[in-house]
PDB file of C-alpha atoms in Angstrom:
ATOM      1  CA  MET C 183     -17.571  -6.735 -19.741  1.00  0.00           C
ATOM      2  CA  SER C 184     -20.218  -4.876 -17.751  1.00  0.00           C
ATOM      3  CA  ALA C 185     -21.095  -1.262 -18.420  1.00  0.00           C
ATOM      4  CA  ILE C 186     -19.874   1.269 -15.881  1.00  0.00           C
ATOM      5  CA  ALA C 187     -22.088   3.981 -17.340  1.00  0.00           C
ATOM      6  CA  ARG C 188     -25.186   3.494 -19.431  1.00  0.00           C
ATOM      7  CA  LYS C 189     -24.824   6.398 -21.821  1.00  0.00           C
ATOM      8  CA  ILE C 190     -22.176   9.064 -22.397  1.00  0.00           C
ATOM      9  CA  LEU C 191     -21.735  12.163 -24.517  1.00  0.00           C
ATOM     10  CA  VAL C 192     -18.327  12.636 -26.137  1.00  0.00           C
ATOM     11  CA  VAL C 193     -17.516  16.168 -27.249  1.00  0.00           C
ATOM     12  CA  GLY C 194     -15.318  15.790 -30.311  1.00  0.00           C
ATOM     13  CA  GLY C 195     -15.955  12.091 -30.815  1.00  0.00           C
ATOM     14  CA  ASN C 196     -14.648  12.070 -34.376  1.00  0.00           C
ATOM     15  CA  GLY C 197     -11.199  13.329 -33.360  1.00  0.00           C
ATOM     16  CA  PHE C 198      -8.034  11.463 -32.396  1.00  0.00           C
ATOM     17  CA  VAL C 199      -8.783  11.113 -28.676  1.00  0.00           C
ATOM     18  CA  GLY C 200     -12.565  11.292 -28.922  1.00  0.00           C
ATOM     19  CA  SER C 201     -12.804   8.423 -31.402  1.00  0.00           C
ATOM     20  CA  ALA C 202     -10.740   6.207 -29.095  1.00  0.00           C
ATOM     21  CA  VAL C 203     -13.097   7.042 -26.213  1.00  0.00           C
ATOM     22  CA  CYS C 204     -16.130   6.171 -28.366  1.00  0.00           C
ATOM     23  CA  LYS C 205     -14.596   2.841 -29.377  1.00  0.00           C
ATOM     24  CA  ILE C 206     -13.615   1.784 -25.849  1.00  0.00           C
ATOM     25  CA  ALA C 207     -16.911   2.957 -24.338  1.00  0.00           C
ATOM     26  CA  LEU C 208     -18.859   0.861 -26.837  1.00  0.00           C
ATOM     27  CA  ALA C 209     -16.683  -2.145 -26.007  1.00  0.00           C
ATOM     28  CA  ARG C 210     -17.667  -1.641 -22.363  1.00  0.00           C
ATOM     29  CA  GLY C 211     -21.353  -1.748 -23.229  1.00  0.00           C
ATOM     30  CA  MET C 212     -22.170   1.957 -23.137  1.00  0.00           C
ATOM     31  CA  GLU C 213     -24.361   3.932 -25.488  1.00  0.00           C
ATOM     32  CA  VAL C 214     -22.385   6.754 -27.078  1.00  0.00           C
ATOM     33  CA  THR C 215     -23.391  10.057 -28.636  1.00  0.00           C
ATOM     34  CA  SER C 216     -20.789  12.313 -30.215  1.00  0.00           C
ATOM     35  CA  ILE C 217     -21.108  15.994 -31.002  1.00  0.00           C
ATOM     36  CA  SER C 218     -18.722  17.916 -33.228  1.00  0.00           C
ATOM     37  CA  SER C 219     -18.765  20.952 -35.478  1.00  0.00           C
ATOM     38  CA  SER C 220     -19.134  18.776 -38.578  1.00  0.00           C
ATOM     39  CA  GLY C 221     -21.235  15.962 -37.157  1.00  0.00           C
ATOM     40  CA  LYS C 222     -19.447  13.574 -39.496  1.00  0.00           C
ATOM     41  CA  PRO C 223     -18.708  10.005 -38.358  1.00  0.00           C
ATOM     42  CA  TYR C 224     -15.125   9.088 -37.622  1.00  0.00           C
ATOM     43  CA  LYS C 225     -12.869   7.802 -40.395  1.00  0.00           C
ATOM     44  CA  THR C 226      -9.314   6.522 -40.100  1.00  0.00           C
ATOM     45  CA  PRO C 227      -6.487   8.565 -41.656  1.00  0.00           C
ATOM     46  CA  GLN C 228      -6.656   6.088 -44.543  1.00  0.00           C
ATOM     47  CA  GLY C 229     -10.336   6.947 -45.079  1.00  0.00           C
ATOM     48  CA  HIS C 230     -11.752   3.701 -43.680  1.00  0.00           C
ATOM     49  CA  THR C 231     -14.857   3.474 -41.497  1.00  0.00           C
ATOM     50  CA  PRO C 232     -14.407   0.995 -38.614  1.00  0.00           C
ATOM     51  CA  ALA C 233     -17.340  -1.292 -37.806  1.00  0.00           C
ATOM     52  CA  TRP C 234     -17.955   0.328 -34.409  1.00  0.00           C
ATOM     53  CA  VAL C 235     -18.722   3.722 -35.992  1.00  0.00           C
ATOM     54  CA  GLU C 236     -22.275   2.740 -36.952  1.00  0.00           C
ATOM     55  CA  ARG C 237     -23.105   2.176 -33.281  1.00  0.00           C
ATOM     56  CA  VAL C 238     -22.421   5.815 -32.337  1.00  0.00           C
ATOM     57  CA  GLU C 239     -25.023   8.554 -32.663  1.00  0.00           C
ATOM     58  CA  TRP C 240     -23.222  11.332 -34.552  1.00  0.00           C
ATOM     59  CA  ARG C 241     -24.619  14.823 -34.017  1.00  0.00           C
ATOM     60  CA  LYS C 242     -23.621  18.175 -35.447  1.00  0.00           C
ATOM     61  CA  ALA C 243     -23.445  20.746 -32.659  1.00  0.00           C
ATOM     62  CA  ASP C 244     -21.504  23.775 -31.466  1.00  0.00           C
ATOM     63  CA  ALA C 245     -20.061  23.438 -27.974  1.00  0.00           C
ATOM     64  CA  MET C 246     -20.413  27.191 -27.554  1.00  0.00           C
ATOM     65  CA  ASN C 247     -24.135  27.003 -28.380  1.00  0.00           C
ATOM     66  CA  PRO C 248     -25.923  24.940 -25.699  1.00  0.00           C
ATOM     67  CA  GLU C 249     -29.173  24.910 -27.652  1.00  0.00           C
ATOM     68  CA  SER C 250     -27.526  22.636 -30.225  1.00  0.00           C
ATOM     69  CA  TYR C 251     -26.944  19.791 -27.741  1.00  0.00           C
ATOM     70  CA  ALA C 252     -28.859  20.521 -24.502  1.00  0.00           C
ATOM     71  CA  ASP C 253     -31.514  17.961 -25.396  1.00  0.00           C
ATOM     72  CA  ILE C 254     -28.929  15.157 -25.153  1.00  0.00           C
ATOM     73  CA  LEU C 255     -27.720  15.908 -21.640  1.00  0.00           C
ATOM     74  CA  PRO C 256     -30.654  14.819 -19.420  1.00  0.00           C
ATOM     75  CA  SER C 257     -30.260  11.189 -20.511  1.00  0.00           C
ATOM     76  CA  VAL C 258     -26.475  10.782 -20.231  1.00  0.00           C
ATOM     77  CA  ASP C 259     -24.528   9.468 -17.235  1.00  0.00           C
ATOM     78  CA  ALA C 260     -21.366  11.363 -18.107  1.00  0.00           C
ATOM     79  CA  VAL C 261     -19.767  13.863 -20.493  1.00  0.00           C
ATOM     80  CA  VAL C 262     -16.231  13.499 -21.867  1.00  0.00           C
ATOM     81  CA  HIS C 263     -14.747  16.673 -23.375  1.00  0.00           C
ATOM     82  CA  THR C 264     -11.914  15.830 -25.787  1.00  0.00           C
ATOM     83  CA  VAL C 265     -11.739  19.028 -27.847  1.00  0.00           C
ATOM     84  CA  GLY C 266      -8.566  21.111 -27.638  1.00  0.00           C
ATOM     85  CA  THR C 267      -5.645  22.559 -29.549  1.00  0.00           C
ATOM     86  CA  LEU C 268      -1.892  22.361 -29.084  1.00  0.00           C
ATOM     87  CA  LEU C 269      -1.210  25.448 -31.209  1.00  0.00           C
ATOM     88  CA  ASP C 270      -3.124  28.680 -31.665  1.00  0.00           C
ATOM     89  CA  ASN C 271      -3.190  28.072 -35.416  1.00  0.00           C
ATOM     90  CA  THR C 272      -5.328  24.940 -35.631  1.00  0.00           C
ATOM     91  CA  GLN C 273      -4.285  24.212 -39.224  1.00  0.00           C
ATOM     92  CA  TYR C 274      -1.467  22.077 -37.788  1.00  0.00           C
ATOM     93  CA  LYS C 275      -4.035  19.328 -37.084  1.00  0.00           C
ATOM     94  CA  GLN C 276      -4.416  18.555 -40.771  1.00  0.00           C
ATOM     95  CA  LYS C 277      -0.632  18.147 -41.043  1.00  0.00           C
ATOM     96  CA  MET C 278      -0.674  15.649 -38.184  1.00  0.00           C
ATOM     97  CA  GLN C 279      -3.582  13.726 -39.677  1.00  0.00           C
ATOM     98  CA  ASP C 280      -1.807  13.597 -43.047  1.00  0.00           C
ATOM     99  CA  GLY C 281       1.425  12.402 -41.405  1.00  0.00           C
ATOM    100  CA  ASP C 282       3.245  15.465 -42.769  1.00  0.00           C
ATOM    101  CA  LEU C 283       6.083  15.647 -40.251  1.00  0.00           C
ATOM    102  CA  LEU C 284       7.862  18.560 -41.969  1.00  0.00           C
ATOM    103  CA  GLY C 285       4.637  20.539 -42.220  1.00  0.00           C
ATOM    104  CA  PHE C 286       3.849  19.892 -38.562  1.00  0.00           C
ATOM    105  CA  ILE C 287       7.358  20.982 -37.492  1.00  0.00           C
ATOM    106  CA  LYS C 288       6.941  24.216 -39.450  1.00  0.00           C
ATOM    107  CA  TYR C 289       3.841  25.047 -37.419  1.00  0.00           C
ATOM    108  CA  ILE C 290       5.580  24.115 -34.168  1.00  0.00           C
ATOM    109  CA  VAL C 291       8.519  26.455 -34.846  1.00  0.00           C
ATOM    110  CA  GLY C 292       6.272  29.208 -36.181  1.00  0.00           C
ATOM    111  CA  MET C 293       7.057  28.830 -39.877  1.00  0.00           C
ATOM    112  CA  GLY C 294       3.543  27.663 -40.650  1.00  0.00           C
ATOM    113  CA  GLY C 295       2.240  31.139 -40.017  1.00  0.00           C
ATOM    114  CA  PRO C 296       0.211  32.656 -37.175  1.00  0.00           C
ATOM    115  CA  ALA C 297      -3.478  32.202 -36.652  1.00  0.00           C
ATOM    116  CA  PRO C 298      -5.597  34.167 -39.149  1.00  0.00           C
ATOM    117  CA  GLU C 299      -5.684  37.888 -38.375  1.00  0.00           C
ATOM    118  CA  GLY C 300      -8.665  39.014 -36.364  1.00  0.00           C
ATOM    119  CA  GLN C 301      -9.463  35.511 -35.173  1.00  0.00           C
ATOM    120  CA  ARG C 302      -9.893  34.960 -31.432  1.00  0.00           C
ATOM    121  CA  SER C 303      -7.361  32.758 -29.707  1.00  0.00           C
ATOM    122  CA  ALA C 304      -8.055  29.079 -30.339  1.00  0.00           C
ATOM    123  CA  TYR C 305      -6.498  28.344 -26.939  1.00  0.00           C
ATOM    124  CA  ASP C 306      -9.203  30.368 -25.203  1.00  0.00           C
ATOM    125  CA  ILE C 307     -12.057  29.010 -27.307  1.00  0.00           C
ATOM    126  CA  LEU C 308     -11.196  25.300 -27.589  1.00  0.00           C
ATOM    127  CA  ASN C 309      -9.193  24.600 -24.431  1.00  0.00           C
ATOM    128  CA  TYR C 310     -11.175  26.762 -22.015  1.00  0.00           C
ATOM    129  CA  GLU C 311     -14.466  28.255 -23.180  1.00  0.00           C
ATOM    130  CA  SER C 312     -15.890  25.206 -24.954  1.00  0.00           C
ATOM    131  CA  ALA C 313     -15.258  22.965 -21.939  1.00  0.00           C
ATOM    132  CA  VAL C 314     -16.691  25.455 -19.459  1.00  0.00           C
ATOM    133  CA  ARG C 315     -19.772  26.078 -21.590  1.00  0.00           C
ATOM    134  CA  VAL C 316     -20.534  22.370 -21.958  1.00  0.00           C
ATOM    135  CA  CYS C 317     -19.977  21.797 -18.236  1.00  0.00           C
ATOM    136  CA  GLU C 318     -22.311  24.669 -17.309  1.00  0.00           C
ATOM    137  CA  THR C 319     -24.982  23.236 -19.601  1.00  0.00           C
ATOM    138  CA  PHE C 320     -24.462  19.728 -18.212  1.00  0.00           C
ATOM    139  CA  VAL C 321     -24.982  20.698 -14.570  1.00  0.00           C
ATOM    140  CA  ALA C 322     -28.015  22.789 -15.553  1.00  0.00           C
ATOM    141  CA  SER C 323     -29.677  19.783 -17.185  1.00  0.00           C
ATOM    142  CA  LYS C 324     -32.305  17.848 -15.273  1.00  0.00           C
ATOM    143  CA  PRO C 325     -31.497  14.109 -15.309  1.00  0.00           C
ATOM    144  CA  VAL C 326     -34.211  11.798 -16.553  1.00  0.00           C
ATOM    145  CA  SER C 327     -35.905   9.548 -14.042  1.00  0.00           C
ATOM    146  CA  GLY C 328     -33.599   6.755 -12.954  1.00  0.00           C
ATOM    147  CA  LEU C 329     -30.337   8.701 -13.168  1.00  0.00           C
ATOM    148  CA  THR C 330     -29.445   9.057  -9.503  1.00  0.00           C
ATOM    149  CA  ARG C 331     -25.669   8.509  -9.508  1.00  0.00           C
ATOM    150  CA  VAL C 332     -23.096  11.301  -9.419  1.00  0.00           C
ATOM    151  CA  ARG C 333     -22.485  12.311 -13.030  1.00  0.00           C
ATOM    152  CA  PRO C 334     -18.833  12.851 -14.075  1.00  0.00           C
ATOM    153  CA  PHE C 335     -17.598  15.575 -16.375  1.00  0.00           C
ATOM    154  CA  VAL C 336     -14.276  14.337 -17.772  1.00  0.00           C
ATOM    155  CA  TYR C 337     -11.970  16.983 -19.214  1.00  0.00           C
ATOM    156  CA  VAL C 338      -8.975  15.930 -21.291  1.00  0.00           C
ATOM    157  CA  SER C 339      -6.281  18.272 -20.016  1.00  0.00           C
ATOM    158  CA  ALA C 340      -2.517  17.694 -20.318  1.00  0.00           C
ATOM    159  CA  GLU C 341       0.679  17.198 -18.395  1.00  0.00           C
ATOM    160  CA  ASP C 342       2.988  20.212 -18.497  1.00  0.00           C
ATOM    161  CA  PHE C 343       5.570  18.713 -20.854  1.00  0.00           C
ATOM    162  CA  ASN C 344       5.862  20.735 -24.059  1.00  0.00           C
ATOM    163  CA  ARG C 345       7.120  24.205 -23.154  1.00  0.00           C
ATOM    164  CA  PRO C 346       8.892  26.247 -24.472  1.00  0.00           C
ATOM    165  CA  LEU C 347       8.268  24.513 -27.820  1.00  0.00           C
ATOM    166  CA  VAL C 348       4.538  25.160 -27.379  1.00  0.00           C
ATOM    167  CA  SER C 349       3.135  28.418 -26.035  1.00  0.00           C
ATOM    168  CA  ALA C 350       2.543  28.689 -22.293  1.00  0.00           C
ATOM    169  CA  ARG C 351      -1.047  29.624 -23.182  1.00  0.00           C
ATOM    170  CA  TYR C 352      -1.715  25.981 -24.035  1.00  0.00           C
ATOM    171  CA  PHE C 353      -0.799  24.917 -20.493  1.00  0.00           C
ATOM    172  CA  GLU C 354      -2.451  27.922 -18.860  1.00  0.00           C
ATOM    173  CA  THR C 355      -5.820  27.545 -20.598  1.00  0.00           C
ATOM    174  CA  LYS C 356      -5.903  23.848 -19.702  1.00  0.00           C
ATOM    175  CA  ARG C 357      -5.320  24.619 -16.027  1.00  0.00           C
ATOM    176  CA  GLN C 358      -7.800  27.501 -16.066  1.00  0.00           C
ATOM    177  CA  ALA C 359     -10.442  25.177 -17.495  1.00  0.00           C
ATOM    178  CA  GLU C 360      -9.749  22.593 -14.766  1.00  0.00           C
ATOM    179  CA  GLN C 361     -10.111  25.255 -12.094  1.00  0.00           C
ATOM    180  CA  ARG C 362     -13.335  26.678 -13.479  1.00  0.00           C
ATOM    181  CA  ILE C 363     -14.936  23.257 -14.011  1.00  0.00           C
ATOM    182  CA  GLU C 364     -14.065  22.308 -10.442  1.00  0.00           C
ATOM    183  CA  GLU C 365     -15.746  25.482  -9.199  1.00  0.00           C
ATOM    184  CA  ILE C 366     -18.869  24.606 -11.186  1.00  0.00           C
ATOM    185  CA  VAL C 367     -19.185  21.006  -9.992  1.00  0.00           C
ATOM    186  CA  THR C 368     -18.385  21.955  -6.396  1.00  0.00           C
ATOM    187  CA  ASP C 369     -21.640  23.912  -6.370  1.00  0.00           C
ATOM    188  CA  HIS C 370     -23.510  20.862  -7.735  1.00  0.00           C
ATOM    189  CA  PRO C 371     -22.894  17.791  -5.532  1.00  0.00           C
ATOM    190  CA  GLN C 372     -24.530  15.425  -8.041  1.00  0.00           C
ATOM    191  CA  TYR C 373     -21.658  16.119 -10.429  1.00  0.00           C
ATOM    192  CA  LYS C 374     -17.900  15.671 -10.251  1.00  0.00           C
ATOM    193  CA  GLY C 375     -14.911  16.757 -12.304  1.00  0.00           C
ATOM    194  CA  VAL C 376     -12.224  14.381 -13.588  1.00  0.00           C
ATOM    195  CA  TYR C 377      -9.175  15.961 -15.221  1.00  0.00           C
ATOM    196  CA  VAL C 378      -7.052  13.489 -17.138  1.00  0.00           C
ATOM    197  CA  ARG C 379      -3.575  14.795 -17.903  1.00  0.00           C
ATOM    198  CA  PRO C 380      -1.903  12.779 -20.660  1.00  0.00           C
ATOM    199  CA  SER C 381       1.666  13.360 -21.770  1.00  0.00           C
ATOM    200  CA  ILE C 382       2.587  12.566 -25.395  1.00  0.00           C
ATOM    201  CA  ILE C 383      -0.410  10.757 -26.885  1.00  0.00           C
ATOM    202  CA  TYR C 384       0.509   8.331 -29.622  1.00  0.00           C
ATOM    203  CA  HIS C 385      -0.807   5.601 -31.883  1.00  0.00           C
ATOM    204  CA  PRO C 386       1.358   3.805 -34.454  1.00  0.00           C
ATOM    205  CA  HIS C 387      -1.428   3.492 -37.053  1.00  0.00           C
ATOM    206  CA  ASN C 388      -3.915   6.302 -36.469  1.00  0.00           C
ATOM    207  CA  ARG C 389      -1.212   8.910 -35.775  1.00  0.00           C
ATOM    208  CA  PRO C 390       2.118   7.486 -37.052  1.00  0.00           C
ATOM    209  CA  ILE C 391       3.764  10.897 -36.789  1.00  0.00           C
ATOM    210  CA  THR C 392       3.740  10.436 -32.997  1.00  0.00           C
ATOM    211  CA  THR C 393       5.596   7.110 -32.958  1.00  0.00           C
ATOM    212  CA  ILE C 394       9.166   8.426 -33.078  1.00  0.00           C
ATOM    213  CA  PRO C 395       8.842  11.004 -30.246  1.00  0.00           C
ATOM    214  CA  ALA C 396       6.856   8.486 -28.172  1.00  0.00           C
ATOM    215  CA  THR C 397       9.620   5.913 -28.604  1.00  0.00           C
ATOM    216  CA  ILE C 398      12.388   8.376 -27.723  1.00  0.00           C
ATOM    217  CA  PHE C 399      10.733   9.851 -24.657  1.00  0.00           C
ATOM    218  CA  GLY C 400       9.310   6.515 -23.576  1.00  0.00           C
ATOM    219  CA  PHE C 401      12.870   5.179 -23.420  1.00  0.00           C
ATOM    220  CA  SER C 402      13.961   8.326 -21.569  1.00  0.00           C
ATOM    221  CA  SER C 403      11.262   7.875 -18.911  1.00  0.00           C
ATOM    222  CA  TRP C 404      12.215   4.206 -18.542  1.00  0.00           C
ATOM    223  CA  VAL C 405      15.865   5.166 -17.936  1.00  0.00           C
ATOM    224  CA  HIS C 406      14.858   7.810 -15.392  1.00  0.00           C
ATOM    225  CA  ASP C 407      12.743   5.232 -13.543  1.00  0.00           C
ATOM    226  CA  ALA C 408      15.505   2.625 -13.612  1.00  0.00           C
ATOM    227  CA  VAL C 409      18.313   4.815 -12.286  1.00  0.00           C
ATOM    228  CA  PRO C 410      18.499   5.194  -8.458  1.00  0.00           C
ATOM    229  CA  SER C 411      17.099   8.508  -7.256  1.00  0.00           C
ATOM    230  CA  TYR C 412      20.397   9.578  -5.666  1.00  0.00           C
ATOM    231  CA  ILE C 413      22.087   9.705  -9.079  1.00  0.00           C
ATOM    232  CA  PRO C 414      21.563  13.070 -10.836  1.00  0.00           C
ATOM    233  CA  MET C 415      19.648  12.685 -14.075  1.00  0.00           C
ATOM    234  CA  PRO C 416      18.739  15.278 -16.716  1.00  0.00           C
ATOM    235  CA  ALA C 417      15.170  15.625 -15.400  1.00  0.00           C
ATOM    236  CA  SER C 418      16.249  16.148 -11.790  1.00  0.00           C
ATOM    237  CA  VAL C 419      18.873  18.707 -12.846  1.00  0.00           C
ATOM    238  CA  LEU C 420      16.309  20.596 -14.921  1.00  0.00           C
ATOM    239  CA  ARG C 421      13.823  20.593 -12.031  1.00  0.00           C
ATOM    240  CA  TRP C 422      16.505  21.946  -9.687  1.00  0.00           C
ATOM    241  CA  LEU C 423      17.325  24.712 -12.148  1.00  0.00           C
ATOM    242  CA  GLY C 424      13.640  25.425 -12.663  1.00  0.00           C
ATOM    243  CA  THR C 425      12.873  25.772  -8.964  1.00  0.00           C
ATOM    244  CA  SER C 426      16.123  27.242  -7.596  1.00  0.00           C
ATOM    245  CA  VAL C 427      17.766  29.216 -10.395  1.00  0.00           C
ATOM    246  CA  PHE C 428      14.903  30.194 -12.733  1.00  0.00           C
ATOM    247  CA  PRO C 429      11.861  29.698 -10.508  1.00  0.00           C
ATOM    248  CA  THR C 430       9.098  31.239 -12.676  1.00  0.00           C
ATOM    249  CA  ALA C 431       8.356  31.748 -16.333  1.00  0.00           C
ATOM    250  CA  THR C 432       5.263  33.912 -15.720  1.00  0.00           C
ATOM    251  CA  ASP C 433       3.171  34.711 -12.685  1.00  0.00           C
ATOM    252  CA  LYS C 434       0.867  31.812 -13.680  1.00  0.00           C
ATOM    253  CA  THR C 435       3.249  29.223 -15.047  1.00  0.00           C
ATOM    254  CA  PRO C 436       6.359  27.481 -13.612  1.00  0.00           C
ATOM    255  CA  SER C 437       9.671  27.621 -15.435  1.00  0.00           C
ATOM    256  CA  SER C 438       9.731  25.819 -18.763  1.00  0.00           C
ATOM    257  CA  LEU C 439      12.689  23.857 -17.377  1.00  0.00           C
ATOM    258  CA  ASN C 440      10.200  21.954 -15.236  1.00  0.00           C
ATOM    259  CA  SER C 441       8.182  21.238 -18.348  1.00  0.00           C
ATOM    260  CA  MET C 442      11.273  19.885 -20.115  1.00  0.00           C
ATOM    261  CA  ALA C 443      11.990  17.687 -17.098  1.00  0.00           C
ATOM    262  CA  ASN C 444       8.486  16.226 -17.336  1.00  0.00           C
ATOM    263  CA  LEU C 445       9.004  15.485 -21.022  1.00  0.00           C
ATOM    264  CA  LEU C 446      12.083  13.432 -20.162  1.00  0.00           C
ATOM    265  CA  SER C 447      10.612  11.564 -17.202  1.00  0.00           C
ATOM    266  CA  ILE C 448       6.869  11.041 -17.761  1.00  0.00           C
ATOM    267  CA  PRO C 449       6.050   8.140 -20.099  1.00  0.00           C
ATOM    268  CA  PRO C 450       3.949   8.686 -23.229  1.00  0.00           C
ATOM    269  CA  ILE C 451       0.516   7.091 -23.392  1.00  0.00           C
ATOM    270  CA  ASN C 452      -1.190   5.183 -26.191  1.00  0.00           C
ATOM    271  CA  VAL C 453      -4.467   6.854 -27.147  1.00  0.00           C
ATOM    272  CA  ASP C 454      -6.348   3.591 -26.541  1.00  0.00           C
ATOM    273  CA  HIS C 455      -4.907   3.384 -23.016  1.00  0.00           C
ATOM    274  CA  LEU C 456      -5.936   6.996 -22.406  1.00  0.00           C
ATOM    275  CA  ALA C 457      -9.465   6.138 -23.559  1.00  0.00           C
ATOM    276  CA  GLU C 458      -9.516   3.039 -21.347  1.00  0.00           C
ATOM    277  CA  ALA C 459      -8.513   5.103 -18.301  1.00  0.00           C
ATOM    278  CA  ILE C 460     -11.217   7.664 -19.101  1.00  0.00           C
ATOM    279  CA  CYS C 461     -13.853   4.942 -19.279  1.00  0.00           C
ATOM    280  CA  ILE C 462     -12.644   3.404 -15.995  1.00  0.00           C
ATOM    281  CA  SER C 463     -12.955   6.836 -14.366  1.00  0.00           C
ATOM    282  CA  LEU C 464     -16.691   6.712 -15.130  1.00  0.00           C
ATOM    283  CA  ASP C 465     -17.145   3.754 -12.771  1.00  0.00           C
ATOM    284  CA  PRO C 466     -19.130   5.045  -9.754  1.00  0.00           C
ATOM    285  CA  ALA C 467     -17.699   2.253  -7.592  1.00  0.00           C
ATOM    286  CA  LYS C 468     -14.212   3.744  -7.919  1.00  0.00           C
ATOM    287  CA  ASP C 469     -15.269   7.347  -7.192  1.00  0.00           C
ATOM    288  CA  ILE C 470     -12.407   8.787  -9.236  1.00  0.00           C
ATOM    289  CA  ARG C 471     -12.358  12.570  -9.231  1.00  0.00           C
ATOM    290  CA  GLY C 472      -9.886  15.423  -9.576  1.00  0.00           C
ATOM    291  CA  VAL C 473      -6.558  15.199 -11.399  1.00  0.00           C
ATOM    292  CA  VAL C 474      -5.528  11.888 -13.000  1.00  0.00           C
ATOM    293  CA  GLY C 475      -1.968  12.063 -14.320  1.00  0.00           C
ATOM    294  CA  THR C 476      -0.335   9.821 -16.912  1.00  0.00           C
ATOM    295  CA  ARG C 477       1.167   7.462 -14.333  1.00  0.00           C
ATOM    296  CA  ASP C 478      -2.201   7.286 -12.554  1.00  0.00           C
ATOM    297  CA  MET C 479      -3.812   6.282 -15.842  1.00  0.00           C
ATOM    298  CA  HIS C 480      -1.252   3.529 -16.411  1.00  0.00           C
ATOM    299  CA  GLN C 481      -2.041   2.193 -12.945  1.00  0.00           C
ATOM    300  CA  LEU C 482      -5.785   2.373 -13.536  1.00  0.00           C
ATOM    301  CA  ILE C 483      -5.546   0.126 -16.569  1.00  0.00           C
ATOM    302  CA  GLY C 484      -3.197  -2.270 -14.777  1.00  0.00           C
ATOM    303  CA  MET C 485       0.096  -1.291 -16.359  1.00  0.00           C
ATOM    304  CA  SER C 486       3.439  -0.491 -14.832  1.00  0.00           C
ATOM    305  CA  GLN C 487       5.557   2.229 -16.388  1.00  0.00           C
ATOM    306  CA  THR C 488       7.367  -0.427 -18.435  1.00  0.00           C
ATOM    307  CA  GLY C 489       4.112  -1.809 -19.801  1.00  0.00           C
ATOM    308  CA  SER C 490       3.866  -4.995 -17.730  1.00  0.00           C
ATOM    309  CA  GLU C 491       0.709  -5.900 -15.881  1.00  0.00           C
ATOM    310  CA  GLU C 492       0.173  -5.033 -12.247  1.00  0.00           C
ATOM    311  CA  PRO C 493      -2.892  -4.662 -10.047  1.00  0.00           C
ATOM    312  CA  ALA C 494      -4.862  -1.476 -10.665  1.00  0.00           C
ATOM    313  CA  ALA C 495      -4.513   1.182  -7.989  1.00  0.00           C
ATOM    314  CA  ASN C 496      -7.403   2.144  -5.764  1.00  0.00           C
ATOM    315  CA  THR C 497      -8.322   5.732  -6.518  1.00  0.00           C
TER     316      THR C 497
END
């Protein structure tokens, strides 16, 4: 399998999504450097170290402090930003990693407690500011001799599918980051922004807590696809209510009814498939840029919505 980029930087490469990107990128022949706040190599939830881990350069760095990673950027073809948070209190992540479903639900419904008092919003820092800061540093870097292709900045955003269960700030900070990154790369023609928007991200072994919701909503999306469009379905009814009866939730965000409709009708995505789509988006021959939704990602990796193979779409 030929490399579609020679070297990439993954921000958050020891996390759930970032580790999958590192693994797939290595399989495609790329060199991979990861930066994270700990700098520790990835380990599975069971504490194992996969063989591919030793082929990644693991660096400790702070995304908000460009001096801690600026030296890496001149030699990379692309940057993939995978850091983010679903909830303002980031302690929920440990519950997910431990497979503690009850503990995770408590955080979702607010019983796990708010973010520590006096702490800045994790939504603003992780979903928006860290991505923007890394992007600004990336476009300010001077590529080493030989790097002449357009360099992608891939931002892992999200479909709007989890409101009102999750705060609208999650969705809003993701979209604000997309907008700001696009403004930055527009002023630098040798760079481009790619905004992948996954729905429910799951993996039966690395994140078993996600298997049940992925199965339920995967079946729901399959039913919605199978039923003729002229037959009213829950998602279409919710979208009608969200646009005609309750058109706005805030001045920035559509009604949460639209979000609920997306949850019912957009298929989940395996984290390895998400990583595969991200790596494909780095291929300069495809010139992928802008928003790449979950269905677009399935098409990129040659899958139909039911999981069967089909030719990849031209993007």
